[in-house]
């Protein structure tokens, strides 16, 4: 049965009419046309669909709409001109780019709670994000570069 749910997405109040158990990812991509959040595994295993929920990186594929009502959702589009974006370009930290938005979300969550992470902390923060292209080392360097730029 469908309901009208109110979501805060990238600082804007949105209404979605859907079954409450619908994955957040479907609402973002299909209803709100925010296509930067990717569909990878669909089961919470790859990180491609990560968004920030109240500042924490979480899989939108595995999060029902009822669970995010009243919470602040930030997608890759909502990060805007983040220092991380520049650092990822400078480090050439992507190949196909499919995983990149989820990785940027995990990195933004990390820098939101720890502005001076060590390399070990960056690696731990990105641990849930898979990259089939093997770009992890460059991504770690990019996150460290972004953290340095913000000091
Ligand atoms: S698509 Fe959501 S974690 Fe893989
Ligand atoms: S850059 Fe291709 S999957 Fe990560």
PDB file of C-alpha atoms and ligand atoms in Angstrom:
ATOM      1  CA  UNK A   1       0.000   0.000   0.000  1.00  0.00           C
ATOM      2  CA  UNK A   2       1.370   3.420  -0.889  1.00  0.00           C
ATOM      3  CA  UNK A   3       1.750   6.366   1.453  1.00  0.00           C
ATOM      4  CA  UNK A   4       2.985   9.912   1.063  1.00  0.00           C
ATOM      5  CA  UNK A   5       6.341  10.196   2.817  1.00  0.00           C
ATOM      6  CA  UNK A   6       8.217  13.411   3.510  1.00  0.00           C
ATOM      7  CA  UNK A   7      11.960  13.313   2.999  1.00  0.00           C
ATOM      8  CA  UNK A   8      14.670  15.922   3.412  1.00  0.00           C
ATOM      9  CA  UNK A   9      17.010  15.478   0.453  1.00  0.00           C
ATOM     10  CA  UNK A  10      19.947  17.817  -0.049  1.00  0.00           C
ATOM     11  CA  UNK A  11      18.290  20.353   2.215  1.00  0.00           C
ATOM     12  CA  UNK A  12      14.975  20.362   0.332  1.00  0.00           C
ATOM     13  CA  UNK A  13      11.725  18.876   1.667  1.00  0.00           C
ATOM     14  CA  UNK A  14      10.349  16.355  -0.820  1.00  0.00           C
ATOM     15  CA  UNK A  15       7.196  14.229  -0.898  1.00  0.00           C
ATOM     16  CA  UNK A  16       7.250  10.719  -2.310  1.00  0.00           C
ATOM     17  CA  UNK A  17       4.182   8.566  -2.797  1.00  0.00           C
ATOM     18  CA  UNK A  18       5.317   4.968  -2.512  1.00  0.00           C
ATOM     19  CA  UNK A  19       5.173   1.865  -0.365  1.00  0.00           C
ATOM     20  CA  UNK A  20       7.080   2.667   2.855  1.00  0.00           C
ATOM     21  CA  UNK A  21       9.365  -0.326   2.359  1.00  0.00           C
ATOM     22  CA  UNK A  22      10.537   0.957  -1.049  1.00  0.00           C
ATOM     23  CA  UNK A  23      14.336   1.291  -1.080  1.00  0.00           C
ATOM     24  CA  UNK A  24      15.502   4.880  -0.767  1.00  0.00           C
ATOM     25  CA  UNK A  25      17.673   4.308  -3.852  1.00  0.00           C
ATOM     26  CA  UNK A  26      14.605   3.818  -6.059  1.00  0.00           C
ATOM     27  CA  UNK A  27      13.009   7.038  -4.821  1.00  0.00           C
ATOM     28  CA  UNK A  28      16.218   9.015  -5.347  1.00  0.00           C
ATOM     29  CA  UNK A  29      16.841   7.748  -8.866  1.00  0.00           C
ATOM     30  CA  UNK A  30      13.315   7.209 -10.206  1.00  0.00           C
ATOM     31  CA  UNK A  31      11.195   9.806  -8.412  1.00  0.00           C
ATOM     32  CA  UNK A  32      13.681  12.585  -7.697  1.00  0.00           C
ATOM     33  CA  UNK A  33      15.912  11.928 -10.741  1.00  0.00           C
ATOM     34  CA  UNK A  34      19.088  12.080  -8.671  1.00  0.00           C
ATOM     35  CA  UNK A  35      21.041   9.641 -10.814  1.00  0.00           C
ATOM     36  CA  UNK A  36      24.435  10.179  -9.191  1.00  0.00           C
ATOM     37  CA  UNK A  37      23.632   7.514  -6.597  1.00  0.00           C
ATOM     38  CA  UNK A  38      24.391   4.211  -8.337  1.00  0.00           C
ATOM     39  CA  UNK A  39      22.742   0.812  -8.287  1.00  0.00           C
ATOM     40  CA  UNK A  40      25.482  -1.787  -7.872  1.00  0.00           C
ATOM     41  CA  UNK A  41      24.788  -4.979  -5.923  1.00  0.00           C
ATOM     42  CA  UNK A  42      21.381  -3.978  -4.574  1.00  0.00           C
ATOM     43  CA  UNK A  43      22.082  -5.751  -1.290  1.00  0.00           C
ATOM     44  CA  UNK A  44      24.226  -3.444   0.812  1.00  0.00           C
ATOM     45  CA  UNK A  45      27.514  -5.043  -0.185  1.00  0.00           C
ATOM     46  CA  UNK A  46      29.313  -2.696  -2.603  1.00  0.00           C
ATOM     47  CA  UNK A  47      28.890   0.941  -1.517  1.00  0.00           C
ATOM     48  CA  UNK A  48      27.916   2.262  -4.963  1.00  0.00           C
ATOM     49  CA  UNK A  49      24.604   3.577  -3.613  1.00  0.00           C
ATOM     50  CA  UNK A  50      25.893   5.231  -0.449  1.00  0.00           C
ATOM     51  CA  UNK A  51      24.293   8.464   0.698  1.00  0.00           C
ATOM     52  CA  UNK A  52      24.689  10.442   3.890  1.00  0.00           C
ATOM     53  CA  UNK A  53      21.883   9.919   6.389  1.00  0.00           C
ATOM     54  CA  UNK A  54      22.286  12.352   9.261  1.00  0.00           C
ATOM     55  CA  UNK A  55      25.968  12.522   8.324  1.00  0.00           C
ATOM     56  CA  UNK A  56      26.591   8.756   8.226  1.00  0.00           C
ATOM     57  CA  UNK A  57      27.323   6.870   5.008  1.00  0.00           C
ATOM     58  CA  UNK A  58      24.611   4.275   4.394  1.00  0.00           C
ATOM     59  CA  UNK A  59      23.435   2.084   1.504  1.00  0.00           C
ATOM     60  CA  UNK A  60      20.365   3.594  -0.134  1.00  0.00           C
ATOM     61  CA  UNK A  61      19.598   0.218  -1.762  1.00  0.00           C
ATOM     62  CA  UNK A  62      19.150  -1.369   1.637  1.00  0.00           C
ATOM     63  CA  UNK A  63      17.354   1.468   3.427  1.00  0.00           C
ATOM     64  CA  UNK A  64      13.553   1.635   3.273  1.00  0.00           C
ATOM     65  CA  UNK A  65      11.819   4.975   2.930  1.00  0.00           C
ATOM     66  CA  UNK A  66      10.080   4.597   6.294  1.00  0.00           C
ATOM     67  CA  UNK A  67      13.491   4.540   7.996  1.00  0.00           C
ATOM     68  CA  UNK A  68      14.607   7.925   6.682  1.00  0.00           C
ATOM     69  CA  UNK A  69      11.514  10.038   7.262  1.00  0.00           C
ATOM     70  CA  UNK A  70      12.629  13.090   9.252  1.00  0.00           C
ATOM     71  CA  UNK A  71      16.329  12.455   8.637  1.00  0.00           C
ATOM     72  CA  UNK A  72      18.719  14.562   6.568  1.00  0.00           C
ATOM     73  CA  UNK A  73      19.660  12.749   3.360  1.00  0.00           C
ATOM     74  CA  UNK A  74      22.567  14.017   1.286  1.00  0.00           C
ATOM     75  CA  UNK A  75      23.338  12.556  -2.116  1.00  0.00           C
ATOM     76  CA  UNK A  76      26.412  13.133  -4.227  1.00  0.00           C
ATOM     77  CA  UNK A  77      24.562  16.022  -5.889  1.00  0.00           C
ATOM     78  CA  UNK A  78      24.161  17.632  -2.474  1.00  0.00           C
ATOM     79  CA  UNK A  79      27.893  17.583  -1.729  1.00  0.00           C
ATOM     80  CA  UNK A  80      28.368  20.341  -4.299  1.00  0.00           C
ATOM     81  CA  UNK A  81      31.838  21.827  -4.757  1.00  0.00           C
ATOM     82  CA  UNK A  82      33.447  19.793  -2.006  1.00  0.00           C
ATOM     83  CA  UNK A  83      37.223  19.845  -1.499  1.00  0.00           C
ATOM     84  CA  UNK A  84      37.098  16.109  -2.128  1.00  0.00           C
ATOM     85  CA  UNK A  85      35.964  16.588  -5.737  1.00  0.00           C
ATOM     86  CA  UNK A  86      39.003  18.726  -6.559  1.00  0.00           C
ATOM     87  CA  UNK A  87      41.341  16.292  -4.825  1.00  0.00           C
ATOM     88  CA  UNK A  88      39.893  13.325  -6.735  1.00  0.00           C
ATOM     89  CA  UNK A  89      40.498  15.152 -10.010  1.00  0.00           C
ATOM     90  CA  UNK A  90      44.013  16.150  -8.975  1.00  0.00           C
ATOM     91  CA  UNK A  91      44.881  12.551  -8.017  1.00  0.00           C
ATOM     92  CA  UNK A  92      43.084  11.099 -11.080  1.00  0.00           C
ATOM     93  CA  UNK A  93      41.331   8.903  -8.526  1.00  0.00           C
ATOM     94  CA  UNK A  94      38.844   7.127 -10.798  1.00  0.00           C
ATOM     95  CA  UNK A  95      38.694   5.028 -13.908  1.00  0.00           C
ATOM     96  CA  UNK A  96      35.169   4.033 -14.966  1.00  0.00           C
ATOM     97  CA  UNK A  97      33.722   6.179 -12.169  1.00  0.00           C
ATOM     98  CA  UNK A  98      30.909   3.804 -11.236  1.00  0.00           C
ATOM     99  CA  UNK A  99      31.974   3.543  -7.608  1.00  0.00           C
ATOM    100  CA  UNK A 100      33.067   7.169  -7.263  1.00  0.00           C
ATOM    101  CA  UNK A 101      29.940   8.791  -5.883  1.00  0.00           C
ATOM    102  CA  UNK A 102      29.659   6.177  -3.136  1.00  0.00           C
ATOM    103  CA  UNK A 103      33.312   6.582  -2.273  1.00  0.00           C
ATOM    104  CA  UNK A 104      33.010  10.363  -2.125  1.00  0.00           C
ATOM    105  CA  UNK A 105      30.081   9.933   0.253  1.00  0.00           C
ATOM    106  CA  UNK A 106      32.102   7.637   2.546  1.00  0.00           C
ATOM    107  CA  UNK A 107      35.006  10.092   2.420  1.00  0.00           C
ATOM    108  CA  UNK A 108      32.735  13.053   3.191  1.00  0.00           C
ATOM    109  CA  UNK A 109      31.302  11.185   6.179  1.00  0.00           C
ATOM    110  CA  UNK A 110      34.833  10.533   7.423  1.00  0.00           C
ATOM    111  CA  UNK A 111      35.977  14.148   7.030  1.00  0.00           C
ATOM    112  CA  UNK A 112      32.754  15.277   8.690  1.00  0.00           C
ATOM    113  CA  UNK A 113      33.714  13.472  11.897  1.00  0.00           C
ATOM    114  CA  UNK A 114      37.519  13.561  11.586  1.00  0.00           C
ATOM    115  CA  UNK A 115      39.144  16.415   9.674  1.00  0.00           C
ATOM    116  CA  UNK A 116      42.660  14.991  10.110  1.00  0.00           C
ATOM    117  CA  UNK A 117      42.406  11.276   9.357  1.00  0.00           C
ATOM    118  CA  UNK A 118      45.442   9.043   9.111  1.00  0.00           C
ATOM    119  CA  UNK A 119      45.911   6.810   6.073  1.00  0.00           C
ATOM    120  CA  UNK A 120      44.758   3.855   8.179  1.00  0.00           C
ATOM    121  CA  UNK A 121      41.579   5.718   9.109  1.00  0.00           C
ATOM    122  CA  UNK A 122      40.917   6.620   5.462  1.00  0.00           C
ATOM    123  CA  UNK A 123      41.376   2.995   4.405  1.00  0.00           C
ATOM    124  CA  UNK A 124      39.008   1.852   7.155  1.00  0.00           C
ATOM    125  CA  UNK A 125      36.406   4.448   6.128  1.00  0.00           C
ATOM    126  CA  UNK A 126      36.495   3.279   2.497  1.00  0.00           C
ATOM    127  CA  UNK A 127      36.517  -0.399   3.416  1.00  0.00           C
ATOM    128  CA  UNK A 128      32.830  -0.925   2.571  1.00  0.00           C
ATOM    129  CA  UNK A 129      33.225   0.561  -0.926  1.00  0.00           C
ATOM    130  CA  UNK A 130      34.267  -1.780  -3.720  1.00  0.00           C
ATOM    131  CA  UNK A 131      36.153  -0.506  -6.771  1.00  0.00           C
ATOM    132  CA  UNK A 132      36.467  -3.013  -9.580  1.00  0.00           C
ATOM    133  CA  UNK A 133      38.963  -0.787 -11.373  1.00  0.00           C
ATOM    134  CA  UNK A 134      41.489  -0.988  -8.562  1.00  0.00           C
ATOM    135  CA  UNK A 135      41.657   2.764  -7.929  1.00  0.00           C
ATOM    136  CA  UNK A 136      41.669   2.505  -4.148  1.00  0.00           C
ATOM    137  CA  UNK A 137      45.229   3.690  -3.599  1.00  0.00           C
ATOM    138  CA  UNK A 138      44.653   6.859  -5.604  1.00  0.00           C
ATOM    139  CA  UNK A 139      41.379   7.431  -3.782  1.00  0.00           C
ATOM    140  CA  UNK A 140      43.090   7.145  -0.426  1.00  0.00           C
ATOM    141  CA  UNK A 141      45.687   9.697  -1.580  1.00  0.00           C
ATOM    142  CA  UNK A 142      42.884  11.984  -2.757  1.00  0.00           C
ATOM    143  CA  UNK A 143      41.096  11.864   0.593  1.00  0.00           C
ATOM    144  CA  UNK A 144      44.357  12.640   2.416  1.00  0.00           C
ATOM    145  CA  UNK A 145      44.989  15.514  -0.031  1.00  0.00           C
ATOM    146  CA  UNK A 146      41.495  16.905   0.605  1.00  0.00           C
ATOM    147  CA  UNK A 147      42.026  16.711   4.363  1.00  0.00           C
ATOM    148  CA  UNK A 148      45.360  18.511   3.978  1.00  0.00           C
ATOM    149  CA  UNK A 149      43.744  21.232   1.832  1.00  0.00           C
ATOM    150  CA  UNK A 150      41.176  21.951   4.534  1.00  0.00           C
ATOM    151  CA  UNK A 151      43.781  22.567   7.254  1.00  0.00           C
TER     152      UNK A 151
HETATM  153  S1  LIG B   1      24.029  -1.064  -4.560  1.00  0.00           S
HETATM  154 FE1  LIG B   1      23.787  -0.574  -2.494  1.00  0.00          FE
HETATM  155  S2  LIG B   1      25.506  -1.381  -1.477  1.00  0.00           S
HETATM  156 FE2  LIG B   1      25.656  -2.089  -3.538  1.00  0.00          FE
HETATM  157  S1  LIG B   2      36.595   3.504 -10.804  1.00  0.00           S
HETATM  158 FE1  LIG B   2      35.601   1.810 -11.784  1.00  0.00          FE
HETATM  159  S2  LIG B   2      34.665   0.713 -10.162  1.00  0.00           S
HETATM  160 FE2  LIG B   2      35.833   2.231  -9.192  1.00  0.00          FE
END
